[in-house]
CSV table of C-alpha atoms in Angstrom, one decimal:
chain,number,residue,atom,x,y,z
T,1429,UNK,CA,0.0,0.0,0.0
T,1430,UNK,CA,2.9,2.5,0.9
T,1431,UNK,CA,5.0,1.3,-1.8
T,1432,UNK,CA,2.1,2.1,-4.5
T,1433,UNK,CA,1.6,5.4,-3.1
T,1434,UNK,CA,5.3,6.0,-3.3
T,1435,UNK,CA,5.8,5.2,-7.1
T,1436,UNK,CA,2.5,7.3,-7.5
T,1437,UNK,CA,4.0,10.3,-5.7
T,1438,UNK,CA,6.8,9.5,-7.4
T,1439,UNK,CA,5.1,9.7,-11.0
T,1440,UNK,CA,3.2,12.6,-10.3
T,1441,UNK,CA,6.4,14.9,-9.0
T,1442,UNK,CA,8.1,13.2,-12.1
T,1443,UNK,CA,5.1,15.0,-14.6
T,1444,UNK,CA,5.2,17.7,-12.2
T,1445,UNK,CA,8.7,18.4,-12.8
T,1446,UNK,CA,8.0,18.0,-16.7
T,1447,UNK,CA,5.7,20.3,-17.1
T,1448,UNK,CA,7.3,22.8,-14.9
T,1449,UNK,CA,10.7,22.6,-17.6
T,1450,UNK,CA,8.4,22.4,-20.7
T,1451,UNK,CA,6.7,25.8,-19.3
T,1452,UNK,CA,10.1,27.1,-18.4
T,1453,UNK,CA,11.4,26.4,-22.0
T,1454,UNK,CA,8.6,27.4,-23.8
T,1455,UNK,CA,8.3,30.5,-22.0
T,1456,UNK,CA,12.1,31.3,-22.6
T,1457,UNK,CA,12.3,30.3,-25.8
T,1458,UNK,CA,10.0,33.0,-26.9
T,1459,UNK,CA,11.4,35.6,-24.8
T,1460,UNK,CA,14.3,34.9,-26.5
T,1461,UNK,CA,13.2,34.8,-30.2
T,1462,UNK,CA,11.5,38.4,-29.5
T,1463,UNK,CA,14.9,39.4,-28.4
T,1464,UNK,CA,16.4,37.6,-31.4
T,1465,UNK,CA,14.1,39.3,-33.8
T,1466,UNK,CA,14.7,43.2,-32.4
T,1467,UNK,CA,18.8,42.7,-32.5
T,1468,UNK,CA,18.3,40.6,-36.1
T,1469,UNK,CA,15.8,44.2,-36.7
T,1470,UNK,CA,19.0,46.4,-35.5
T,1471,UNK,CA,21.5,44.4,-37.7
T,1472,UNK,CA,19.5,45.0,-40.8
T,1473,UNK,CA,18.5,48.8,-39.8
T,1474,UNK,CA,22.6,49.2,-39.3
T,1475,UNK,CA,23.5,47.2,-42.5
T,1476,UNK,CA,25.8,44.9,-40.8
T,1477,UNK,CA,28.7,43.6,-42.7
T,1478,UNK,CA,28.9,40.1,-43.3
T,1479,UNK,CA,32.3,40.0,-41.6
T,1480,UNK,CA,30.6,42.0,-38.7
T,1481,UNK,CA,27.9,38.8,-38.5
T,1482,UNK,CA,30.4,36.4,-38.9
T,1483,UNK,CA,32.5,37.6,-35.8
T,1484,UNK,CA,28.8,38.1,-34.0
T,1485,UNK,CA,28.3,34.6,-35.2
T,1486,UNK,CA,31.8,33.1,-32.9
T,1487,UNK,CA,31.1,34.8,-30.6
T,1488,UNK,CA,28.0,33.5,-29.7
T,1489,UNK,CA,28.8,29.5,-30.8
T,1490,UNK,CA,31.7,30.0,-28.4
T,1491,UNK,CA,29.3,31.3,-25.7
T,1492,UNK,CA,27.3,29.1,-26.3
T,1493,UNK,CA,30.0,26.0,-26.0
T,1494,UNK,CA,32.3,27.5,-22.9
T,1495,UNK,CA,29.9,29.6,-20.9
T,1496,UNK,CA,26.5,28.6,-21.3
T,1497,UNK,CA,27.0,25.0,-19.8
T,1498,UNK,CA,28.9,26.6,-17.2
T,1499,UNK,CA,26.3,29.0,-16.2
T,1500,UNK,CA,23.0,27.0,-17.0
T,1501,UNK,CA,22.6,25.8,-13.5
T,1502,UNK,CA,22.7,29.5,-12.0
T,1503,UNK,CA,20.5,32.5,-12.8
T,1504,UNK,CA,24.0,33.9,-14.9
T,1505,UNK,CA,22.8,31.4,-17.0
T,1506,UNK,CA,19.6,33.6,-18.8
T,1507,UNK,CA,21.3,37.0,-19.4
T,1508,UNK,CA,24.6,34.4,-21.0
T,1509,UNK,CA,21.3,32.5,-23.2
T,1510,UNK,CA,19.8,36.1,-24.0
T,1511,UNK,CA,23.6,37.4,-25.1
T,1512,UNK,CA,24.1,34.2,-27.4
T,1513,UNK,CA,20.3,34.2,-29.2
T,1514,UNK,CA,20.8,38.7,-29.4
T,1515,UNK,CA,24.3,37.9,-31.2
T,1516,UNK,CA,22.9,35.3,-33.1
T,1517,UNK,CA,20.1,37.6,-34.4
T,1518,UNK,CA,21.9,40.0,-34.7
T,1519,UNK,CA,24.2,37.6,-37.1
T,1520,UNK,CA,21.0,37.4,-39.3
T,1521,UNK,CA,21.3,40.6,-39.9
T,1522,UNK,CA,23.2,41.0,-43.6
T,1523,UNK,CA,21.4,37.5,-44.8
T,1524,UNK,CA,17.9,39.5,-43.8
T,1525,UNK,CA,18.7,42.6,-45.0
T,1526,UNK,CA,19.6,41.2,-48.6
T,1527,UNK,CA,15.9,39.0,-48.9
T,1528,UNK,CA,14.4,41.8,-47.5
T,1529,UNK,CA,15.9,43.9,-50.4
T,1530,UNK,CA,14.9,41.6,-53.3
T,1531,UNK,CA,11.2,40.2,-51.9
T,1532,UNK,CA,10.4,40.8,-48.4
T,1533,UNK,CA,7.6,38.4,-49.1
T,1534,UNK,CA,10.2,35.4,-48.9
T,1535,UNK,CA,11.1,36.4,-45.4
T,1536,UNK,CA,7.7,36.3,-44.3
T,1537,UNK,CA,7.0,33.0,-45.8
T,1538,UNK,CA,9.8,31.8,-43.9
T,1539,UNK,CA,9.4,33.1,-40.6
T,1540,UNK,CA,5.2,31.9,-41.2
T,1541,UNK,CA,6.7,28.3,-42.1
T,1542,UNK,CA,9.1,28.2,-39.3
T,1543,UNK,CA,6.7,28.7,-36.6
T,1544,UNK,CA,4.1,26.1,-38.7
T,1545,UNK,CA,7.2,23.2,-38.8
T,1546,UNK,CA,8.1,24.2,-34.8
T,1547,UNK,CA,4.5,24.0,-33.6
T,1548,UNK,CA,3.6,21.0,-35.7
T,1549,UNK,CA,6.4,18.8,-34.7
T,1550,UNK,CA,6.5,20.2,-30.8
T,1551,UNK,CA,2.9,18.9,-30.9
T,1552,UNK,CA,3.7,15.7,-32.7
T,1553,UNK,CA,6.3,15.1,-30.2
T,1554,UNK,CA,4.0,16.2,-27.0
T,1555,UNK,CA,1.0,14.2,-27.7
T,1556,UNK,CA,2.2,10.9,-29.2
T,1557,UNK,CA,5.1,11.6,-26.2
T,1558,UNK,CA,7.3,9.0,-28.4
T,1559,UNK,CA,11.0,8.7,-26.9
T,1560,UNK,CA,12.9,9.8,-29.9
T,1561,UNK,CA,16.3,9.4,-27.8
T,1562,UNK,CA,17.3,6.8,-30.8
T,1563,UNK,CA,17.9,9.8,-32.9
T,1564,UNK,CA,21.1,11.6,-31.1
T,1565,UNK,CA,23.9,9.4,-33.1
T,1566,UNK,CA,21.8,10.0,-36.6
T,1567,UNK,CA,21.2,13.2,-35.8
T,1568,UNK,CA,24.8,14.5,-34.7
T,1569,UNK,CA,26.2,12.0,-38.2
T,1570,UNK,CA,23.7,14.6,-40.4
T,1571,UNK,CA,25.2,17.6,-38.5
T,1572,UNK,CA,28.7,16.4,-39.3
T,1573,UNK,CA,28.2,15.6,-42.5
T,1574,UNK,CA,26.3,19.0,-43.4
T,1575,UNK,CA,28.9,21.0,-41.8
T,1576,UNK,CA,31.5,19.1,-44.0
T,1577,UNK,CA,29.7,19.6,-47.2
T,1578,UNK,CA,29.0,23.5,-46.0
T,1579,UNK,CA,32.9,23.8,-46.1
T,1580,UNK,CA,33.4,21.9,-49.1
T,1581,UNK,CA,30.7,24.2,-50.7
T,1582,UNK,CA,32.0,27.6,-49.7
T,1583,UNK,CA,35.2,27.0,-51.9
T,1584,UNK,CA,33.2,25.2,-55.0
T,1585,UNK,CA,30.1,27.3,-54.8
T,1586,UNK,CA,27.9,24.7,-56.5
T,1587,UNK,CA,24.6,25.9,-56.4
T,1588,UNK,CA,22.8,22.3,-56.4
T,1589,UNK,CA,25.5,21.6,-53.4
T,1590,UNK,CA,24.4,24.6,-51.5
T,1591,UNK,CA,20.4,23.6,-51.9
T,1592,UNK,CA,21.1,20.1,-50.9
T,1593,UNK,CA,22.8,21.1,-47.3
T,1594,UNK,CA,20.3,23.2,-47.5
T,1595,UNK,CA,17.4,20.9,-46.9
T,1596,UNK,CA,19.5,18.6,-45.2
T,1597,UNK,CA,20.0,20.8,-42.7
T,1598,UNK,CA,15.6,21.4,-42.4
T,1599,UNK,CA,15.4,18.2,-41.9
T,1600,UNK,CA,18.1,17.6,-39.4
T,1601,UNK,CA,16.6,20.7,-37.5
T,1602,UNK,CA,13.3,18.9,-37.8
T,1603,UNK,CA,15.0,16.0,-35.9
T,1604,UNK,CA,16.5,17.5,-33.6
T,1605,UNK,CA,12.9,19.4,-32.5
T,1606,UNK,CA,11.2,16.5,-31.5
T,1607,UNK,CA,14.6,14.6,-30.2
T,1608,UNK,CA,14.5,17.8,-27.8
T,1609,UNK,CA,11.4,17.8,-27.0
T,1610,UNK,CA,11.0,14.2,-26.1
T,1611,UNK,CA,14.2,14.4,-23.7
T,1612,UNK,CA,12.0,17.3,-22.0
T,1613,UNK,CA,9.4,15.0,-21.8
T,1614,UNK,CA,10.9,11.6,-20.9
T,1615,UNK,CA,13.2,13.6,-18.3
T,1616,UNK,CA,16.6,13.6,-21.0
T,1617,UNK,CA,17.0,17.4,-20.3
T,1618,UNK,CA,15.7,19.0,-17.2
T,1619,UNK,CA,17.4,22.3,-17.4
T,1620,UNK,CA,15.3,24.6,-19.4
T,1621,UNK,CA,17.9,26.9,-20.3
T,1622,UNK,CA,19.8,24.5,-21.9
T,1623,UNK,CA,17.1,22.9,-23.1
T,1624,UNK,CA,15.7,26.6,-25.1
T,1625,UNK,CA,19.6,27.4,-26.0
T,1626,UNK,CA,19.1,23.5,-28.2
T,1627,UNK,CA,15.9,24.2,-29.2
T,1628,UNK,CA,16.7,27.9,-30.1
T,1629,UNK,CA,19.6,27.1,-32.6
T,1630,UNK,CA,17.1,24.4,-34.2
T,1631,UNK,CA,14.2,27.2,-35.2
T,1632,UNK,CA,17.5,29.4,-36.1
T,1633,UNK,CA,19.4,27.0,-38.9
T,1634,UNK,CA,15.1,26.2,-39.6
T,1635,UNK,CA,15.1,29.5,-40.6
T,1636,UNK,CA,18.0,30.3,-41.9
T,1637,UNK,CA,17.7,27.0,-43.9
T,1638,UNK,CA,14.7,27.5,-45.0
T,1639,UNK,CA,15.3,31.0,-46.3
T,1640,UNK,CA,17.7,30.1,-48.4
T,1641,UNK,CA,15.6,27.2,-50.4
T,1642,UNK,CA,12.5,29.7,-50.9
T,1643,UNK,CA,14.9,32.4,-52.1
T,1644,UNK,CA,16.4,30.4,-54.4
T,1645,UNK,CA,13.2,28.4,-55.4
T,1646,UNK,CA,11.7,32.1,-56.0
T,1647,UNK,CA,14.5,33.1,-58.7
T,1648,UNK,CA,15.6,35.6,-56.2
T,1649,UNK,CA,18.6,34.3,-54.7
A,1123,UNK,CA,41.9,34.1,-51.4
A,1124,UNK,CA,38.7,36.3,-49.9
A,1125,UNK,CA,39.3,36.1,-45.8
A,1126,UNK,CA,35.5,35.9,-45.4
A,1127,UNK,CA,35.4,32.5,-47.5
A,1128,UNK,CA,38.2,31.5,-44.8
A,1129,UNK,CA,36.7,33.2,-41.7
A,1130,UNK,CA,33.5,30.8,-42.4
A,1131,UNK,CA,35.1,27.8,-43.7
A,1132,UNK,CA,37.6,28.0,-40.0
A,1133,UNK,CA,34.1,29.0,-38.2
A,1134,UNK,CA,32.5,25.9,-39.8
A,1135,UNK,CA,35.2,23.6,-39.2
A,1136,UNK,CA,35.4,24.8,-35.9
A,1137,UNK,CA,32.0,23.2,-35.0
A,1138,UNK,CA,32.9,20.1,-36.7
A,1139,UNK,CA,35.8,19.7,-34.2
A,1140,UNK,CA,33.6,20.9,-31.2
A,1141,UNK,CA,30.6,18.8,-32.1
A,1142,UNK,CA,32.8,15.6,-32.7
A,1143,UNK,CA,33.4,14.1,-29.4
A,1144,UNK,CA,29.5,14.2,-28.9
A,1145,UNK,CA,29.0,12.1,-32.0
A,1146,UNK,CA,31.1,9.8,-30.8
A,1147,UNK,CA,30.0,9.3,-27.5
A,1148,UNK,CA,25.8,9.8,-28.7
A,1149,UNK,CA,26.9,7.1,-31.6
A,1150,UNK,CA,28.2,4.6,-28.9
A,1151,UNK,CA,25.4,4.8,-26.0
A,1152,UNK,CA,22.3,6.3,-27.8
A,1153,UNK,CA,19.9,3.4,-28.2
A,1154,UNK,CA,19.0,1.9,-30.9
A,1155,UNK,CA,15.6,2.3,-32.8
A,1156,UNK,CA,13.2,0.0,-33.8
A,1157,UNK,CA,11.8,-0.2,-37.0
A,1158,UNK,CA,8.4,1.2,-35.3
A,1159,UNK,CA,10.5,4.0,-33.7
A,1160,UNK,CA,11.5,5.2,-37.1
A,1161,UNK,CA,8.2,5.2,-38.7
A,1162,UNK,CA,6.9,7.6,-35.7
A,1163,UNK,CA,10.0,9.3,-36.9
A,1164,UNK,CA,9.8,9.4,-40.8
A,1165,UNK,CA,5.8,10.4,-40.5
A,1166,UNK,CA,6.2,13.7,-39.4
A,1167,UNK,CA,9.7,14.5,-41.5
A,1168,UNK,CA,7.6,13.2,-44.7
A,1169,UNK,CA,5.1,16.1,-43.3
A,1170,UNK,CA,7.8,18.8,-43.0
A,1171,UNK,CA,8.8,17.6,-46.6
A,1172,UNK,CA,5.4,18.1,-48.0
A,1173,UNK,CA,4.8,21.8,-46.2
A,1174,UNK,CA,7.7,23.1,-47.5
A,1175,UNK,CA,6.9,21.8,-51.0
A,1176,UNK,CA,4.3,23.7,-50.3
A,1177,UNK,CA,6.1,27.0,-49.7
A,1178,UNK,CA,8.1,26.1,-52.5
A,1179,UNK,CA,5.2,26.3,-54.8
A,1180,UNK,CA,3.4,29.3,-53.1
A,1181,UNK,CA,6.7,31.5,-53.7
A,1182,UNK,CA,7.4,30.4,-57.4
């Protein structure tokens, strides 16, 4: 009798504690992306340089890898996640400012099919509450791979090259939405800064990603 | 040689080098899937797929 009210006290603190980091995340995640959005606004209102974003860029990857883990467990740990996603925004700024130029239509399109893809797959992942923890290994392979190919492509400039990684990297981002939201769920991840800075960089390269297909698609690019 | 093309290609490898150890390890104790596990998996990609053909078409 005690020992089935234990495991159910147990459970229930266990979904408790879920829901509590799933709140947390969501809630910081779009704290974030409104940041996100006014310093991606200030980059393109200043006409960053590329070189500008790409330094903006390290900066925040390096945050992101050194300090971030460090400081996730402490309350350093949001103004460090709000510097890395306001730098990363920010690093948006040139790519923006260029679709923006040529059909600001493009960048809406994206943005709308961003948030469509995030909320569709967050809900896959929340309702069917699968365990997609069998996706880290395929997932990190893609990443490695796309990277690779990214390098190879900045030197050959193949168009069909740059659409592939591209895509690749959509789906990826896809995957690594609901293998993030199911380690919320099953308990993977319980630090919800951490948890927002992984799911943050997904809806980024999303983005970003997706962006680039539609521009290029559109016979703007 | 333009130093941007560098900048990013160093930037990109940079990453690769970072993220490495973590494939590793998630490769070697990440477990494995059955073939159920990916269909729950390739039903909503196939979905993503199909939206942004979508998009694709809406912008042409």
């Amino acid at each position: 009798m005690y020992q089935n009210q234990s495991v159910a006290q147990r459970t229930a603190d266990s979904v408790l504690s879920t829901n509590k980091v799933l709140r947390n995340t969501y809630m910081l995640l779009s704290m974030t992306l409104l940041f996100s959005a006014v310093m991606a606004a200030v980059g393109v209102t200043m006409q960053v340089s590329p070189g500008a974003a790409l330094v903006a860029d390290i900066v925040a990857i390096a945050m992101l890898w050194f300090v971030l883990p460090r400081t996730a467990n402490s309350a350093t740990g949001i103004p460090v996640l709000f510097a890395i996603t306001g730098l990363l925004g920010f690093g948006l700024g040139p790519v923006l400012g260029y679709y923006l130029s040529v059909n600001p239509a493009i960048v809406m399109t994206a943005l709308g099919g961003t948030g469509v893809i995030f909320l569709g797959l967050s809900a896959y992942a929340l309702t069917t509450r699968k365990d997609f923890s069998f996706l880290a290994g395929f997932l990190m392979v893609g990443m490695f791979v796309v990277l690779g190919a990214a390098v190879l492509n900045i030197f050959l400039g193949i168009p069909a090259l740059f659409l592939t990684v591209n895509a690749a990297v959509i789906l990826i981002m896809s995957g690594f939405i609901l293998y993030e939201t199911s380690q919320i769920i099953h308990n993977g991840e319980t630090n919800y800064i951490m948890a927002t800075a992984s799911l943050f960089l997904s809806l980024i390269n999303l983005f970003q990603a997706l962006l680039h297909i539609l521009g290029a698609f559109s016979g703007d690019d | 040689m333009d130093w941007m093309k560098i900048g990013s290609a160093l930037f990109l490898v940079a990453m690769m080098v970072l993220i490495y150890p973590g494939m590793k390890r998630a490769l070697k104790e990440s477990p494995k899937g059955t073939s159920k596990d990916w269909q729950a998996f390739l039903l909503p990609i196939v979905g993503v797929v199909l939206f942004v053909i979508l998009l694709i078409a809406m912008v042409r």
